[in-house]
Amino acid sequence: MAASKKKDLFAGKKDTTSESYSAKDIEVLEGLEPVRLRPGMYIGGTDDRAMHHLFAEVIDNSMDEAVAGHASRIEVELDAEGFLSISDNGRGIPIGPHPKFPKKSALEVILTELHSGGKFSNKAYETSGGLHGVGVSVVNALSDFLEVEVARDKVLHRMQFSQGKPVGKIENLGAINNRRGTKVRFHPDPEIFGPKAAFRAAKLFTMTRAKAYLQPGVEIRWKCAPEKLKQTPEIPEAATFLFPGGLADYLADTMGTKATVTSEIFAGRSKKDSGHGRVEWAITWSPEGYGEADSFVRSYCNTVPTPGGGTHEAGLRAAITKGLRAYADLTGMGKKVSHVTPEDVMFGAGALISVFIKAPEFQGQTKDRLSNSEASRLVENAIRDPFDHYLASSPKDATQLLEWAIERADERVKRRKARDVKRKSATKKLRLPGKLADCSRKGSDDTEIFIVEGDSAGGSAKQARNRETQAILPLKGKILNVESATMAKIQANNEISDLMTALGVGLGKKFDLDDLRYERVVIMTDADVDGAHIAALLITFFYRYTPGLIDAGRLYMAMPPLYKMTQGAKTEYAIDDAHREELMQTVFTGKGKVDIGRFKGLGEMNPAQLKDTTMNPKTRQLARITIDQDDLMTTESLVETLMGKKSELRYEYIQEHAQFVEDVDI
Ligand code: 0RA
């Protein structure tokens, strides 16, 4: 550890805070070429949303400093040329020499090496953010210009980069007093994001404000050049966000003037971190709904949004459900709530949940679902007592809420009964398509239909299915691209009409979710570009003509394995890289070469394997198709890009995204 004893490149007096964390603690993995080669792997694409992700990554680093108690102010500024700066008054990125690269400053290493930075050794930060966790070096790699200024050890330093490479050396801009912190100013590279790509003030503004709600003690300042506000005059040129009420303020502002079931928002935060993390929440209920959706739930881990939900959301649901039940028991209403589910309780809810934990783990390719099991306990434990108290202290609100949940449950049961009756009679009347292998269960409860490409895959799927609950509909090749077809042409298309008959629903205005003959609709295509293309065509069709199916969370993609692994007589299928490594260490331990091939098509597997890997609900994974409600504009333009006339665009995009994952946003 001699390296850490070396003098800083810019010898100034060491400030006391740098002792806990210095250049030696930074872990280094690899250089930045992979990021420019495959940006999608690091930021989920190269579209508008991915580009705004760069901002999220940089502000998350500053938020980390704030969460750890080292920074109290953050400033965001978009200038007329589209350069974005984010600055904080934290400790400043370390500038001393790096132990593994003694000739380089830690600053340079953090900016030019992938996975460098303190985020991976969780002692460096009290709570490390990093959902994206990819680090500021990824932002650097994807910027045609990036400049870092660090005020630290009483000296102002500056270093500039282009496309991830240093432009010149780290500079000493002279002595400063009474100032610490980091400023990152950058511009996304048009070679990566396209010549027209530009930060949108409205999006940045919303993201910035959300951060302030999540970190009540931090003041965040917003500044934007007037040139960038022409399309969105409602966004101010300057603003200061400081919300002492945190999520309660956030929820109150989000709900606006909506009617609510109870008179007060139920909000709170756990006492100081007990060592397991801390929690803040706010929830209320509105009978008015939320646009297309029945509820509005947003969750965060270490201030990073988790649109995929996860264990913290589960903890909230559990606490509220159990609390309401207990209250019902107490007031002699116990019997009436026996059929109330967490879904009923969350119906109409506007809810925010934010957790801060030390070693967050995320699932899904987009890594947007929190998976730490302790988070659900943490949240449930934090909320239970205060919720009991909330209910007990205002019996009028409590009764109203209880009745609201019971009504939702009653309605749900009634709808299900009506649906089952309808389905039975409809099945008799309907002439189902001949190639549909229907399931035998009468109601739609827990049933699913697999839409597969081609008769041969259809044949395997029929053998692999559970006849009672799983139906198979083979479609011939590519369905019509609805994005460039007329309604008349769509209605005359055989594949589409078979599909709609099998599902039992109509198109457009005639769509009624209650008519859907199955609980889940699963697209199952080969894990190759053609398969991805067919899936994209189907998703576009559903998005355009039966959006209600997607909104209800009833459309899924099957996830066939990515790799076939053989060694002698042993064959296994791995669903992703991690699974492949696991199999290497558990199954393929013997001598002899293990042959690992990219898995080609569903037809490669025998029915038993297809069942285990892709169809059996106990062992498979499904990807739910969701529409990014916060970003409908992008979804719309993405669908146009994907499904419009330009097939090259489509192929490029599909190829980049063909590794389908647990939660696919379209
Ligand atoms: C690595 C180590 C330390 C701080 C930071 C990175 C850091 C990064 C960013 C990015 C934006 N603002 C930032 N502020 C700090 C710890 C340094 C120490 O212990 O003094």
XYZ file of C-alpha atoms and ligand atoms in Angstrom:
686
model
C 0.000 0.000 0.000
C 2.982 2.235 -0.434
C 1.251 3.938 -3.288
C -1.219 5.598 -1.007
C 1.623 7.218 0.872
C 2.862 8.922 -2.260
C 2.183 12.587 -2.547
C -0.782 13.780 -4.516
C 0.130 14.953 -7.969
C -0.885 18.394 -6.892
C 0.545 18.434 -3.463
C -1.785 20.421 -1.331
C -2.667 19.797 2.241
C -4.680 16.672 2.608
C -8.134 17.403 3.929
C -9.313 15.102 6.657
C -12.103 13.578 4.643
C -9.747 12.001 2.137
C -8.317 9.662 4.734
C -11.267 7.338 4.721
C -11.079 6.818 1.021
C -8.129 7.397 -1.173
C -6.804 6.461 -4.563
C -5.841 2.954 -3.464
C -9.444 1.902 -2.926
C -10.454 2.308 -6.502
C -10.973 -0.958 -8.309
C -10.030 -1.239 -11.911
C -11.385 -3.637 -14.453
C -11.004 -2.649 -18.083
C -10.697 0.153 -20.635
C -13.480 1.915 -22.488
C -13.427 0.433 -25.990
C -16.240 -2.033 -25.215
C -18.522 0.851 -24.291
C -18.219 2.568 -27.656
C -18.496 -0.746 -29.451
C -21.646 -1.849 -27.661
C -23.256 1.133 -25.925
C -26.500 -0.791 -25.556
C -24.858 -3.162 -23.094
C -24.071 -0.292 -20.746
C -26.900 2.201 -21.089
C -29.627 0.088 -22.691
C -29.486 1.528 -26.210
C -28.570 4.676 -28.099
C -31.979 6.313 -28.229
C -33.289 9.397 -26.495
C -33.969 7.530 -23.304
C -30.505 5.987 -23.208
C -28.939 9.389 -23.791
C -30.789 10.893 -20.822
C -29.407 7.978 -18.864
C -26.023 9.698 -19.122
C -27.421 12.536 -17.062
C -28.841 10.085 -14.530
C -25.453 8.456 -14.184
C -23.636 11.718 -13.486
C -26.209 13.147 -11.093
C -26.326 9.787 -9.279
C -22.636 10.148 -8.545
C -23.252 13.558 -7.031
C -26.291 12.213 -5.164
C -24.084 9.482 -3.736
C -21.866 12.173 -2.269
C -24.975 13.799 -0.815
C -26.436 10.541 0.519
C -23.117 9.824 2.194
C -23.336 13.229 3.850
C -20.433 14.805 1.974
C -22.398 17.158 -0.279
C -25.370 19.435 0.425
C -25.832 21.151 -2.932
C -26.010 20.024 -6.540
C -26.363 22.213 -9.617
C -27.604 21.185 -13.033
C -27.236 23.424 -16.060
C -28.102 22.926 -19.703
C -26.513 25.515 -21.966
C -27.544 26.831 -25.368
C -25.123 24.497 -27.167
C -26.576 21.409 -25.492
C -23.710 20.919 -23.023
C -24.879 19.695 -19.646
C -23.064 20.362 -16.369
C -23.639 18.756 -13.035
C -21.711 20.032 -10.064
C -21.701 19.227 -6.368
C -19.977 20.450 -3.228
C -18.796 16.969 -2.245
C -15.321 15.686 -1.535
C -14.189 15.976 -5.138
C -13.047 13.051 -7.226
C -9.622 12.001 -5.850
C -6.764 13.370 -7.951
C -3.815 11.597 -6.320
C -1.800 8.931 -8.160
C -3.470 5.597 -8.686
C -1.760 2.529 -7.182
C -2.280 0.310 -10.204
C -1.364 3.035 -12.654
C 1.072 5.076 -10.571
C 1.698 7.484 -13.424
C -1.963 8.390 -13.710
C -4.151 10.354 -11.364
C -7.139 8.591 -9.833
C -9.311 11.126 -11.648
C -8.023 9.958 -15.009
C -8.446 6.310 -14.055
C -12.013 6.883 -12.824
C -12.854 8.622 -16.086
C -11.100 6.242 -18.470
C -11.437 2.780 -16.960
C -14.623 0.806 -16.828
C -15.858 -0.065 -13.346
C -13.343 2.106 -11.656
C -14.518 4.199 -8.794
C -15.413 3.318 -5.279
C -18.822 1.936 -5.976
C -17.862 -1.691 -5.837
C -16.309 -1.734 -2.432
C -19.282 -0.673 -0.418
C -17.237 0.851 2.343
C -16.391 3.739 0.077
C -19.878 5.111 0.220
C -22.357 4.736 3.006
C -24.954 3.748 0.436
C -23.788 3.350 -3.075
C -26.275 4.219 -5.786
C -25.338 2.704 -9.039
C -28.357 0.997 -10.393
C -26.754 1.849 -13.613
C -23.607 1.499 -11.582
C -21.712 1.777 -14.801
C -19.882 4.838 -13.596
C -19.008 8.164 -15.033
C -16.445 6.541 -17.363
C -19.298 5.214 -19.484
C -20.610 8.753 -19.845
C -17.108 9.830 -20.806
C -16.797 7.088 -23.423
C -20.045 8.215 -25.050
C -19.346 11.969 -25.022
C -17.545 13.869 -27.749
C -16.553 16.319 -25.047
C -16.302 15.894 -21.292
C -14.583 18.109 -18.784
C -14.123 17.496 -15.087
C -13.260 20.183 -12.610
C -12.290 19.107 -9.127
C -11.902 21.474 -6.229
C -9.985 19.513 -3.651
C -7.092 19.993 -1.285
C -7.358 23.759 -1.858
C -6.526 23.475 -5.545
C -8.775 23.621 -8.589
C -7.987 20.900 -11.129
C -9.295 20.366 -14.621
C -9.070 17.573 -17.126
C -10.706 17.286 -20.540
C -11.650 14.247 -22.606
C -13.088 13.397 -25.956
C -14.734 10.053 -26.731
C -13.304 8.748 -23.475
C -9.700 9.715 -24.230
C -7.807 12.414 -22.343
C -7.199 15.603 -24.264
C -4.048 16.805 -22.580
C -3.008 16.342 -18.975
C -4.709 17.149 -15.738
C -4.289 20.899 -15.192
C -3.769 22.888 -12.044
C -5.966 25.987 -12.336
C -4.629 27.534 -9.179
C -5.305 27.836 -5.496
C -8.792 28.090 -4.064
C -10.052 28.529 -0.564
C -13.181 27.257 1.140
C -14.416 25.257 -1.785
C -14.650 21.578 -2.571
C -16.508 19.556 -5.120
C -16.785 18.139 -8.593
C -18.187 19.566 -11.799
C -18.747 17.375 -14.832
C -19.612 19.136 -18.085
C -20.283 17.040 -21.150
C -21.904 16.688 -24.539
C -23.225 13.348 -25.865
C -21.358 12.105 -28.919
C -23.473 12.445 -32.106
C -21.533 9.493 -33.554
C -23.244 7.359 -30.908
C -26.615 9.038 -30.432
C -27.158 10.410 -33.915
C -26.703 13.890 -35.367
C -30.082 15.137 -34.133
C -29.847 13.851 -30.574
C -30.132 16.546 -27.934
C -30.990 16.773 -24.266
C -34.587 17.789 -23.651
C -35.035 20.412 -20.978
C -38.408 19.053 -19.822
C -37.020 15.585 -19.252
C -33.930 16.866 -17.429
C -36.076 19.170 -15.317
C -38.357 16.332 -14.182
C -35.439 14.035 -13.438
C -33.684 16.780 -11.478
C -36.738 17.643 -9.397
C -37.363 13.975 -8.604
C -33.876 13.724 -7.124
C -34.612 16.626 -4.787
C -37.808 15.022 -3.521
C -35.843 11.866 -2.808
C -33.123 13.553 -0.833
C -34.946 16.101 1.298
C -31.784 17.613 2.777
C -30.120 18.332 -0.547
C -30.631 21.559 -2.423
C -30.645 21.120 -6.174
C -30.448 24.101 -8.498
C -31.679 24.053 -12.046
C -30.582 26.370 -14.835
C -31.382 26.212 -18.504
C -30.566 28.386 -21.498
C -33.741 30.045 -22.884
C -32.897 28.658 -26.350
C -33.597 25.192 -24.969
C -37.047 26.100 -23.671
C -38.807 27.210 -26.842
C -40.882 24.023 -27.119
C -41.598 23.822 -23.407
C -42.248 27.321 -22.076
C -43.694 25.834 -18.891
C -40.184 24.829 -17.781
C -38.422 27.660 -15.921
C -34.958 29.018 -16.765
C -33.923 28.701 -13.144
C -35.298 26.943 -10.104
C -34.165 25.769 -6.705
C -35.493 22.523 -5.347
C -35.477 21.767 -1.676
C -38.297 19.633 -0.353
C -38.084 19.139 3.408
C -41.247 17.028 3.190
C -39.574 14.589 0.807
C -41.881 11.971 -0.659
C -44.949 13.400 1.070
C -44.366 16.615 -0.902
C -43.694 14.603 -4.044
C -46.941 12.685 -3.737
C -49.000 15.747 -2.814
C -47.598 17.568 -5.872
C -48.230 14.545 -8.095
C -51.813 14.080 -6.928
C -52.609 17.775 -7.387
C -56.341 18.259 -6.988
C -57.382 14.627 -7.453
C -60.064 13.385 -5.076
C -58.743 10.948 -2.479
C -60.247 8.122 -0.455
C -58.683 9.242 2.807
C -58.280 12.808 3.998
C -54.531 12.574 4.549
C -51.560 11.065 2.769
C -49.964 8.281 4.783
C -46.272 9.113 4.750
C -43.226 8.674 6.906
C -39.621 7.719 7.128
C -37.712 5.315 9.283
C -35.556 6.637 12.070
C -31.843 6.992 11.402
C -30.232 4.067 9.663
C -30.179 1.120 12.049
C -27.409 -0.498 10.035
C -29.809 -2.250 7.685
C -30.737 0.819 5.704
C -33.529 3.330 5.786
C -36.935 3.811 4.198
C -39.202 6.665 3.206
C -42.712 6.272 1.873
C -45.907 8.091 0.921
C -49.204 6.582 -0.168
C -52.750 7.716 -0.806
C -55.710 6.447 -2.821
C -57.758 8.098 -5.535
C -60.931 6.847 -7.196
C -60.092 8.922 -10.270
C -57.380 6.660 -11.647
C -54.146 7.785 -13.279
C -54.680 8.265 -16.994
C -54.668 4.791 -18.501
C -53.470 3.165 -15.300
C -55.329 2.173 -12.133
C -52.459 3.022 -9.849
C -49.320 5.110 -9.728
C -46.424 3.458 -7.953
C -42.855 4.730 -8.154
C -39.993 3.151 -6.285
C -36.358 4.062 -5.765
C -33.240 2.559 -4.317
C -30.557 5.024 -3.221
C -32.455 7.663 -5.216
C -32.222 5.641 -8.420
C -35.619 4.810 -9.987
C -36.579 1.126 -10.085
C -39.348 0.985 -12.698
C -39.264 -2.811 -12.498
C -40.351 -2.614 -8.864
C -38.965 -5.350 -6.660
C -38.610 -6.260 -3.024
C -39.141 -2.743 -1.654
C -42.481 -2.461 -3.474
C -43.407 -5.927 -2.245
C -42.672 -4.826 1.333
C -44.961 -1.825 0.941
C -47.793 -3.959 -0.455
C -47.395 -6.501 2.323
C -47.361 -3.876 5.074
C -50.459 -2.105 3.787
C -52.363 -5.337 3.180
C -51.517 -6.835 6.563
C -52.214 -3.551 8.315
C -55.656 -3.252 6.757
C -56.459 -6.851 7.614
C -55.399 -6.420 11.191
C -57.508 -3.289 11.448
C -60.487 -5.159 9.984
C -60.056 -7.950 12.549
C -59.913 -5.384 15.298
C -63.126 -3.706 14.222
C -65.090 -6.864 13.568
C -64.808 -6.587 9.779
C -62.406 -9.529 9.521
C -64.741 -11.714 7.510
C -65.307 -9.044 4.918
C -61.629 -8.764 4.001
C -60.871 -12.450 3.604
C -60.870 -12.193 -0.200
C -58.976 -8.899 -0.376
C -55.614 -9.310 -2.146
C -52.606 -6.951 -2.239
C -53.704 -6.011 -5.776
C -57.093 -4.886 -4.455
C -55.405 -2.890 -1.720
C -53.119 -1.182 -4.231
C -55.944 -0.408 -6.654
C -56.195 3.358 -7.014
C -53.046 3.860 -4.978
C -50.605 6.655 -5.629
C -47.511 5.434 -3.848
C -43.852 6.309 -3.517
C -41.278 4.168 -1.793
C -37.624 4.971 -1.444
C -35.016 2.817 0.270
C -31.363 3.373 1.032
C -29.420 0.175 1.447
C -25.754 -0.673 1.369
C -25.381 -3.349 -1.243
C -28.317 -3.094 -3.628
C -28.798 -5.911 -6.090
C -30.843 -5.618 -9.229
C -32.438 -8.116 -11.548
C -33.353 -8.009 -15.177
C -31.176 -7.083 -18.114
C -32.185 -3.480 -17.620
C -31.315 -3.949 -13.936
C -34.334 -1.997 -12.844
C -35.868 -4.335 -10.288
C -34.535 -4.435 -6.737
C -33.927 -8.003 -5.599
C -32.450 -7.802 -2.080
C -34.791 -9.830 0.091
C -33.866 -7.842 3.190
C -35.359 -4.765 1.522
C -38.863 -6.179 1.742
C -38.421 -6.909 5.442
C -36.897 -3.491 6.006
C -39.841 -1.759 4.337
C -42.528 -3.926 5.907
C -41.080 -3.496 9.390
C -40.723 0.243 8.963
C -44.284 0.756 7.738
C -46.318 -1.663 9.854
C -46.433 0.238 13.145
C -46.910 3.701 11.662
C -49.702 2.334 9.439
C -51.506 0.745 12.393
C -51.161 4.079 14.118
C -52.465 5.982 11.075
C -55.532 3.749 10.892
C -56.195 3.807 14.622
C -55.854 7.566 14.903
C -58.420 8.381 12.215
C -61.165 5.752 12.230
C -63.141 7.612 9.589
C -60.298 7.412 7.078
C -59.575 3.842 8.097
C -63.139 2.743 7.476
C -63.262 4.513 4.143
C -60.049 2.861 3.032
C -61.200 -0.539 4.201
C -64.480 -0.196 2.347
C -62.648 0.977 -0.744
C -60.461 -2.165 -0.757
C -63.416 -4.460 -0.087
C -65.364 -2.899 -2.973
C -62.374 -3.428 -5.294
C -62.163 -7.072 -4.262
C -65.915 -7.577 -4.728
C -65.757 -6.019 -8.167
C -62.808 -8.181 -9.139
C -64.573 -11.364 -8.094
C -67.707 -10.309 -9.948
C -65.723 -9.566 -13.101
C -64.007 -12.919 -12.949
C -67.286 -14.762 -12.605
C -68.800 -12.854 -15.503
C -65.715 -13.578 -17.579
C -65.850 -17.293 -16.894
C -69.505 -17.500 -17.827
C -68.871 -15.431 -20.935
C -65.902 -17.520 -21.901
C -67.820 -20.773 -21.602
C -70.661 -19.532 -23.753
C -68.314 -17.737 -26.134
C -66.263 -20.882 -26.659
C -69.356 -22.699 -27.807
C -70.349 -19.980 -30.211
C -66.877 -19.197 -31.478
C -65.388 -21.242 -34.229
C -61.856 -21.450 -32.909
C -59.078 -21.681 -35.496
C -58.225 -25.280 -36.400
C -54.563 -24.905 -35.633
C -55.194 -23.703 -32.088
C -54.458 -26.362 -29.494
C -56.663 -24.929 -26.737
C -56.269 -25.658 -23.069
C -58.946 -27.620 -21.275
C -59.528 -25.348 -18.276
C -62.816 -23.528 -18.597
C -62.153 -20.181 -16.953
C -59.242 -17.963 -17.944
C -57.721 -18.129 -14.457
C -54.042 -18.969 -14.646
C -54.215 -20.014 -18.285
C -51.882 -18.901 -21.034
C -51.641 -18.983 -24.788
C -48.282 -19.352 -26.517
C -48.024 -17.734 -29.920
C -45.276 -19.610 -31.730
C -43.724 -19.280 -35.148
C -44.192 -22.124 -37.551
C -45.738 -25.582 -37.352
C -42.586 -27.388 -36.243
C -42.021 -25.242 -33.169
C -45.783 -25.483 -32.675
C -45.505 -29.279 -32.625
C -42.805 -29.300 -29.934
C -44.714 -26.751 -27.906
C -47.865 -28.873 -28.031
C -45.953 -31.806 -26.609
C -44.254 -29.689 -23.981
C -47.306 -27.890 -22.680
C -49.545 -28.438 -19.714
C -52.794 -29.286 -21.517
C -54.994 -27.995 -18.790
C -53.644 -24.457 -18.652
C -51.514 -23.855 -21.746
C -52.806 -23.322 -25.275
C -50.644 -23.201 -28.400
C -51.285 -21.159 -31.513
C -48.758 -21.647 -34.323
C -48.554 -18.756 -36.772
C -47.091 -18.976 -40.234
C -43.897 -16.974 -40.608
C -44.005 -13.229 -40.289
C -47.275 -11.565 -39.603
C -48.277 -8.461 -41.476
C -46.407 -5.302 -40.525
C -49.349 -3.306 -39.243
C -47.391 -0.088 -39.135
C -47.554 0.207 -42.895
C -50.916 -1.477 -43.589
C -54.509 -0.267 -43.766
C -57.213 -1.406 -41.337
C -58.957 -3.275 -44.159
C -55.786 -5.159 -44.988
C -55.273 -5.981 -41.330
C -58.779 -7.348 -40.917
C -58.417 -9.473 -44.028
C -55.146 -11.015 -42.842
C -55.613 -14.689 -41.911
C -52.914 -14.929 -39.273
C -54.234 -11.875 -37.482
C -57.821 -12.992 -37.653
C -56.899 -16.448 -36.250
C -54.984 -14.747 -33.497
C -57.874 -12.506 -32.537
C -60.369 -15.371 -32.630
C -58.145 -17.470 -30.391
C -57.725 -14.601 -27.926
C -61.457 -13.870 -28.034
C -60.967 -10.083 -28.291
C -61.702 -7.456 -30.907
C -59.427 -4.789 -32.365
C -59.184 -1.097 -31.537
C -62.409 0.239 -30.029
C -63.891 -3.256 -29.985
C -61.186 -4.523 -27.635
C -62.516 -5.591 -24.243
C -60.077 -7.035 -21.761
C -62.841 -9.050 -20.124
C -63.207 -11.052 -23.329
C -59.618 -12.253 -23.246
C -59.770 -16.047 -23.094
C -56.455 -16.439 -21.278
C -54.774 -14.821 -18.337
C -51.444 -14.442 -20.145
C -50.539 -14.050 -23.799
C -46.999 -15.270 -24.407
C -45.023 -14.652 -27.571
C -42.572 -17.510 -28.029
C -40.139 -17.114 -30.912
C -36.650 -18.340 -31.696
C -33.834 -16.519 -29.944
C -32.441 -15.184 -33.208
C -32.875 -12.097 -35.351
C -35.793 -13.566 -37.281
C -37.486 -14.542 -34.061
C -36.911 -11.075 -32.659
C -38.385 -9.632 -35.824
C -41.539 -11.703 -35.551
C -41.823 -10.782 -31.889
C -41.407 -7.099 -32.762
C -44.142 -7.346 -35.398
C -46.495 -8.981 -32.912
C -45.719 -6.478 -30.168
C -46.326 -3.610 -32.584
C -49.613 -5.133 -33.554
C -50.722 -5.432 -29.917
C -49.386 -1.958 -29.112
C -51.395 -0.418 -31.948
C -54.621 -2.420 -31.846
C -54.956 -3.856 -28.351
C -52.959 -1.536 -26.074
C -55.281 -2.513 -23.232
C -53.694 -5.954 -23.282
C -50.266 -4.449 -22.607
C -51.521 -1.915 -20.060
C -53.072 -4.760 -18.105
C -49.678 -6.469 -17.988
C -51.021 -9.520 -19.809
C -48.557 -9.657 -22.724
C -45.287 -11.542 -22.249
C -42.331 -12.887 -24.148
C -41.020 -16.361 -23.492
C -37.292 -16.468 -22.902
C -35.734 -19.454 -24.614
C -32.177 -20.197 -23.502
C -29.256 -18.356 -25.083
C -26.702 -21.172 -24.984
C -26.618 -24.873 -25.613
C -23.855 -26.617 -23.716
C -22.728 -30.159 -24.355
C -20.025 -32.394 -22.956
C -20.174 -35.975 -24.112
C -23.719 -37.121 -23.485
C -24.583 -34.222 -21.185
C -26.623 -31.347 -22.615
C -27.813 -28.279 -20.735
C -29.275 -24.949 -21.756
C -28.241 -21.673 -20.177
C -30.610 -18.742 -20.132
C -27.881 -16.125 -19.834
C -24.160 -15.635 -19.230
C -24.456 -15.969 -15.475
C -26.381 -19.213 -15.785
C -23.790 -20.509 -18.246
C -21.014 -19.851 -15.730
C -23.035 -21.493 -12.993
C -23.501 -24.609 -15.112
C -19.777 -24.661 -15.848
C -19.105 -24.832 -12.138
C -21.866 -27.211 -11.151
C -22.676 -29.557 -14.024
C -19.745 -29.567 -16.406
C -17.074 -30.289 -13.848
C -15.715 -33.456 -15.449
C -12.886 -33.772 -17.938
C -13.414 -33.140 -21.602
C -14.169 -30.092 -23.651
C -17.489 -28.373 -23.096
C -19.035 -27.306 -26.327
C -20.913 -24.037 -25.942
C -23.021 -22.903 -28.868
C -25.411 -20.062 -29.360
C -28.792 -21.717 -29.066
C -30.470 -21.454 -32.460
C -34.105 -22.347 -32.457
C -36.872 -23.815 -30.386
C -36.828 -26.785 -32.726
C -33.375 -27.751 -31.406
C -34.798 -28.828 -28.102
C -36.846 -31.884 -27.382
C -40.217 -31.261 -25.747
C -38.941 -32.046 -22.248
C -36.171 -29.486 -22.593
C -38.510 -26.898 -24.092
C -40.810 -27.426 -21.153
C -38.096 -27.020 -18.521
C -36.332 -24.075 -20.046
C -39.102 -22.031 -21.557
C -42.626 -23.133 -20.714
C -42.958 -24.621 -17.255
C -44.079 -21.799 -14.943
C -41.973 -23.269 -12.141
C -38.662 -23.167 -13.985
C -38.963 -20.669 -16.814
C -38.644 -16.893 -16.924
C -41.086 -14.657 -18.742
C -40.560 -11.081 -19.860
C -43.553 -8.837 -19.325
C -43.974 -6.302 -22.088
C -44.596 -2.859 -20.638
C -45.038 0.590 -22.071
C -42.867 3.221 -20.479
C -45.633 5.452 -19.123
C -43.197 8.222 -18.299
C -41.999 8.401 -21.828
C -44.825 7.757 -24.235
C -43.309 10.112 -26.805
C -40.201 8.008 -27.070
C -42.199 4.806 -27.216
C -44.225 6.229 -30.045
C -41.201 7.307 -32.073
C -39.476 4.016 -31.333
C -42.416 2.079 -32.697
C -42.383 4.275 -35.764
C -38.664 3.694 -36.246
C -38.977 0.010 -35.692
C -42.031 -0.605 -37.733
C -42.059 2.084 -40.374
C -40.898 1.566 -43.905
C -37.156 1.566 -43.241
C -36.279 -2.053 -42.631
C -32.557 -1.344 -42.040
C -33.405 0.676 -38.922
C -35.542 -2.149 -37.701
C -32.867 -4.779 -38.160
C -30.218 -2.659 -36.480
C -32.392 -2.069 -33.487
C -33.547 -5.638 -33.157
C -30.050 -6.974 -33.476
C -28.908 -4.717 -30.696
C -31.835 -5.621 -28.459
C -32.289 -9.216 -29.437
C -31.129 -10.475 -26.069
C -34.588 -10.248 -24.635
C -34.865 -9.861 -20.974
C -37.114 -9.860 -17.977
C -38.831 -6.560 -18.416
C -38.860 -5.191 -21.889
C -40.025 -1.633 -22.280
C -41.260 -0.725 -25.698
C -14.421 8.198 -5.885
C -14.023 8.326 -4.567
C -14.492 9.412 -3.814
C -15.331 10.335 -4.382
C -15.730 10.203 -5.708
C -15.285 9.124 -6.451
C -16.631 11.204 -6.281
C -17.151 11.039 -7.552
C -17.995 12.010 -8.051
C -18.678 12.179 -9.241
C -19.378 13.371 -9.149
N -19.165 13.916 -7.951
C -18.318 13.119 -7.282
N -17.810 13.277 -6.043
C -16.988 12.332 -5.550
C -14.107 9.566 -2.387
C -13.066 10.634 -2.226
C -12.581 10.863 -0.799
O -12.608 9.964 0.049
O -12.145 11.974 -0.522
